[in-house]
Short mmCIF file of N, CA and C in Angstrom, two decimals:
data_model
loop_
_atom_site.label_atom_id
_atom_site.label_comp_id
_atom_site.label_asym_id
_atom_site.label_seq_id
_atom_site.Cartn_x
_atom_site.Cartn_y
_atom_site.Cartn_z
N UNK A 1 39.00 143.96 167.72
CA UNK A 1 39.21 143.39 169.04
C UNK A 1 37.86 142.99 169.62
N UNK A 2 37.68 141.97 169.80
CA UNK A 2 36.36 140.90 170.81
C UNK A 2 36.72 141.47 172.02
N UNK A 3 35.64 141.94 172.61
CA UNK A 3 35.51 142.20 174.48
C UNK A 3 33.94 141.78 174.13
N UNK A 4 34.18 140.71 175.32
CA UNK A 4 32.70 140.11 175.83
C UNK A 4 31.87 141.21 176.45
N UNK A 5 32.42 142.18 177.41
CA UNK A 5 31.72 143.22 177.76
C UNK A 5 31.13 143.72 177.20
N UNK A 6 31.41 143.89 176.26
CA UNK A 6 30.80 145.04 174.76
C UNK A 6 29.45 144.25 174.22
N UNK A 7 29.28 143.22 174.72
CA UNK A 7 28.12 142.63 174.21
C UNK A 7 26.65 142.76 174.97
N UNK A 8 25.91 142.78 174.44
CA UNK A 8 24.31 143.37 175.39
C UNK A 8 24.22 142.71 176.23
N UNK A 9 23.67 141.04 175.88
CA UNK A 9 23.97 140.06 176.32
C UNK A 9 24.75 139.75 177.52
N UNK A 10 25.93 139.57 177.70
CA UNK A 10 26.41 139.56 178.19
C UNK A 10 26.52 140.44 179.50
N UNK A 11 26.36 142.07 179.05
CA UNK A 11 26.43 143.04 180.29
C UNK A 11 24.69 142.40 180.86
N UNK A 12 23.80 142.35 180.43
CA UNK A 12 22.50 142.06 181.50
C UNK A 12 22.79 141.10 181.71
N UNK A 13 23.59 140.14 181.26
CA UNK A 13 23.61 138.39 182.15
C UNK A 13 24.54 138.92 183.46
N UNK A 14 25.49 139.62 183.26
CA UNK A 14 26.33 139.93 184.43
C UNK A 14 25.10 141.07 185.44
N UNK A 15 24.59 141.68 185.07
CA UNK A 15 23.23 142.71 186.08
C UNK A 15 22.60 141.86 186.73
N UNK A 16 22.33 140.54 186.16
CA UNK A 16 21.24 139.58 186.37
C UNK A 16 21.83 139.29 187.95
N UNK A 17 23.62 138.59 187.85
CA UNK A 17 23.80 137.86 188.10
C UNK A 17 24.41 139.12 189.43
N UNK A 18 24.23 139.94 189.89
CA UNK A 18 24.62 140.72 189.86
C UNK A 18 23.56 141.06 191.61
N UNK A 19 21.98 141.17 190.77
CA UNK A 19 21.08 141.57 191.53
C UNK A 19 20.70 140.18 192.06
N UNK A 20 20.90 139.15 191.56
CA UNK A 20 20.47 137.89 192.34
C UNK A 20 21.39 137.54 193.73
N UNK A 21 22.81 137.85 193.79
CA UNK A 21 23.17 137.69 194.76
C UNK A 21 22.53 137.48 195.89
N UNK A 22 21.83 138.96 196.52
CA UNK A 22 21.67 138.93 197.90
C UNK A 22 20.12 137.97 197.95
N UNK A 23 19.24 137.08 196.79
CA UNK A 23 18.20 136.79 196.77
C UNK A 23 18.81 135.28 196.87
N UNK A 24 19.91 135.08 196.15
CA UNK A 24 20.55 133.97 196.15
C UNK A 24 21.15 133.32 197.39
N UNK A 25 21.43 134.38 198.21
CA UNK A 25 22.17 134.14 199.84
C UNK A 25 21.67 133.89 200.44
N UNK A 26 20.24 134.45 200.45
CA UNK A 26 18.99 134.46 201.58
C UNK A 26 18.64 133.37 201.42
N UNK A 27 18.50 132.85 199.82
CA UNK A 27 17.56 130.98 199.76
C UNK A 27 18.50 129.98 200.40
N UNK A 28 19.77 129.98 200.64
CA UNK A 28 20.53 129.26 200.69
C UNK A 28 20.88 129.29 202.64
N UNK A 29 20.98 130.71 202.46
CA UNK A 29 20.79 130.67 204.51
C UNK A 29 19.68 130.09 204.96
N UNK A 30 18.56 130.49 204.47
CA UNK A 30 17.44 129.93 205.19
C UNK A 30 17.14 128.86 204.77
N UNK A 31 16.79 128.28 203.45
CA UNK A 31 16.40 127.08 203.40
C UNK A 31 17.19 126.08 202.53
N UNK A 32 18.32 126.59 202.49
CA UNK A 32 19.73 125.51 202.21
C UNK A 32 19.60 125.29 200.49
N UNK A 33 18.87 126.28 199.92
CA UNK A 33 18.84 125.74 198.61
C UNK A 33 19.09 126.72 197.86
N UNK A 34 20.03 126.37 196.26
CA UNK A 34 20.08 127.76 195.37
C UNK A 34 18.84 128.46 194.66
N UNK A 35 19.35 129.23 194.15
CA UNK A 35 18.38 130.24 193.48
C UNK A 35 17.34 129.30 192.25
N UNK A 36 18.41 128.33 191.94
CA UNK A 36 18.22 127.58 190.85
C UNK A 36 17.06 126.56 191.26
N UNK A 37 17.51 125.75 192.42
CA UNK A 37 16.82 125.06 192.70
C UNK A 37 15.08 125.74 193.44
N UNK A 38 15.15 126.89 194.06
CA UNK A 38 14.02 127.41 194.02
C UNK A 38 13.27 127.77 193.22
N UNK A 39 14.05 128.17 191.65
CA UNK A 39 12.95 128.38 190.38
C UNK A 39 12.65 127.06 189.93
N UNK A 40 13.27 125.81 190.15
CA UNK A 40 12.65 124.54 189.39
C UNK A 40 11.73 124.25 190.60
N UNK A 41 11.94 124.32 191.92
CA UNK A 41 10.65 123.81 192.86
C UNK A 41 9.66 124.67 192.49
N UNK A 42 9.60 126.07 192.10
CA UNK A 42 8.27 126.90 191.88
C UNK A 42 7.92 126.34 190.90
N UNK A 43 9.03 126.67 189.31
CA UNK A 43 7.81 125.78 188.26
C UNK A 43 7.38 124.35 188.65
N UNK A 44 7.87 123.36 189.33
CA UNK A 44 7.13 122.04 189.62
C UNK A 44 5.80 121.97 190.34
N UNK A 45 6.05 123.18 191.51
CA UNK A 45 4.53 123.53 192.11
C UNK A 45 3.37 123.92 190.70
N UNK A 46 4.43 124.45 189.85
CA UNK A 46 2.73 124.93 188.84
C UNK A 46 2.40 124.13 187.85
N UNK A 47 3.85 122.98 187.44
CA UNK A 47 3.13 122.06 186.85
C UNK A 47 3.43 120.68 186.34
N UNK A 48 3.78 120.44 187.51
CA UNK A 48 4.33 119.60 188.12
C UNK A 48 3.07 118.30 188.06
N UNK A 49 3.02 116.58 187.03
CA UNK A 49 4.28 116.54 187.11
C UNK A 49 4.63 116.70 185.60
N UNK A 50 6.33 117.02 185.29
CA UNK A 50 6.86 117.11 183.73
C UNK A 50 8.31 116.39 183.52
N UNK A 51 8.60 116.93 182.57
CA UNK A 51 9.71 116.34 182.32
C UNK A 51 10.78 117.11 182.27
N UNK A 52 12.25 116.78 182.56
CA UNK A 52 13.05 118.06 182.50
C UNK A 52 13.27 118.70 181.34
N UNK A 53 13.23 118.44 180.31
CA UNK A 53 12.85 119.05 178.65
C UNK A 53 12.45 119.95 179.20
N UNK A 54 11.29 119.69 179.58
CA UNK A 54 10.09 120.91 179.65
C UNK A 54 9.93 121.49 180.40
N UNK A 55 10.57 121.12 181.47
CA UNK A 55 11.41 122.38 182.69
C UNK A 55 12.52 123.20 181.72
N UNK A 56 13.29 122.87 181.31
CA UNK A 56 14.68 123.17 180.36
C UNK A 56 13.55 124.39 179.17
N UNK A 57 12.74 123.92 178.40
CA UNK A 57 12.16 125.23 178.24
C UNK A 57 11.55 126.09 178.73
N UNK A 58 10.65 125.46 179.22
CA UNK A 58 9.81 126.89 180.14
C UNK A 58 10.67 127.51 181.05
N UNK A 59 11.85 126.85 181.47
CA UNK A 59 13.03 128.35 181.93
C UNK A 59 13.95 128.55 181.10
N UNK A 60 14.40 128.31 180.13
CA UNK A 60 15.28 128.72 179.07
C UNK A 60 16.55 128.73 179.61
N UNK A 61 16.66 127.82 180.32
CA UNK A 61 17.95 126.61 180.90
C UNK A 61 18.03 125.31 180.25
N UNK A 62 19.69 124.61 179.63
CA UNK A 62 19.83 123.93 179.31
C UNK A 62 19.42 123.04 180.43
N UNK A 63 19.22 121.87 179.17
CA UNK A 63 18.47 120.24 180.22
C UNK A 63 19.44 119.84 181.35
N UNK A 64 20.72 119.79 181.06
CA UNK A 64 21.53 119.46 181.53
C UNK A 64 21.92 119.94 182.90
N UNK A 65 22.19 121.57 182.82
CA UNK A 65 21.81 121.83 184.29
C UNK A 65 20.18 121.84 185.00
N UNK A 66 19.17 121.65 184.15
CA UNK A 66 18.27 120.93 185.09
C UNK A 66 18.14 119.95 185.33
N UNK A 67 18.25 118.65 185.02
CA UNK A 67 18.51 117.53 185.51
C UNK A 67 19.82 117.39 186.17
N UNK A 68 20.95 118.05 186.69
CA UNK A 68 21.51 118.06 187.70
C UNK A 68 20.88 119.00 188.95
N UNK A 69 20.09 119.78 188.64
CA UNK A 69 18.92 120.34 189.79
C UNK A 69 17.97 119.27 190.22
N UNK A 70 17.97 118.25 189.51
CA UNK A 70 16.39 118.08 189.90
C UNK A 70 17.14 116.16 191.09
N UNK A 71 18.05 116.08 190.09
CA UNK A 71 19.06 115.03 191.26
C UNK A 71 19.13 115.68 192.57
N UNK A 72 19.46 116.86 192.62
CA UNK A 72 19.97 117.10 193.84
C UNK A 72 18.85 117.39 194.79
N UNK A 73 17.73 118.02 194.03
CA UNK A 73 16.71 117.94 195.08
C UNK A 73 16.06 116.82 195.28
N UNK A 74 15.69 115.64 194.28
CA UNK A 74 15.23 114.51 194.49
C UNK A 74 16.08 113.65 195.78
N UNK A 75 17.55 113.98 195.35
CA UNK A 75 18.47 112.90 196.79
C UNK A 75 18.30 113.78 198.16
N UNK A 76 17.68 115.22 198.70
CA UNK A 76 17.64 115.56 199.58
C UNK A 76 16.11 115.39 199.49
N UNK A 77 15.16 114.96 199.04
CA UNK A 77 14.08 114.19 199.21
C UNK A 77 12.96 115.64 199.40
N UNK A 78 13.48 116.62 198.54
CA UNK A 78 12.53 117.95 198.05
C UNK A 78 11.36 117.54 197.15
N UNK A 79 11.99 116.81 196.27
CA UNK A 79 10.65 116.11 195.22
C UNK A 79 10.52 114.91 195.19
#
């Protein structure tokens, strides 16, 4: 029997996701933006400018949801 729970993986992605909440609420009350989009504005402050590839590795996030991060902050005129 497969239970995803049972997997390492999986239980720290759920801890992760878990302890980010209340860090996740706060970026979004105060300055209207996700968690997500605050880790791609920090790495762009450090090295900035790149490409989303290379955002996509240096956070070990697919490209795909970073270049839908980086739309959304580019059309609210963040970058």
């Amino acid at each position: 029997k497969l239970e995803l729970q049972s997997f390492l993986a999986a239980r720290v992605n759920r801890l992760a996701r878990l302890l980010n909440k209340p860090t996740d609420r706060a970026y979004f009350v105060d300055f209207g933006i996700s968690m997500l989009e605050w880790r791609v504005l920090a790495h762009l402050a450090q090295i900035s400018p790149c490409l989303a590839r290379d955002l996509s590795a240096r956070m070990a996030i697919d490209k795909a949801s970073i270049s839908r991060v980086l739309r959304r902050l580019h059309k609210r005129k963040l970058i």
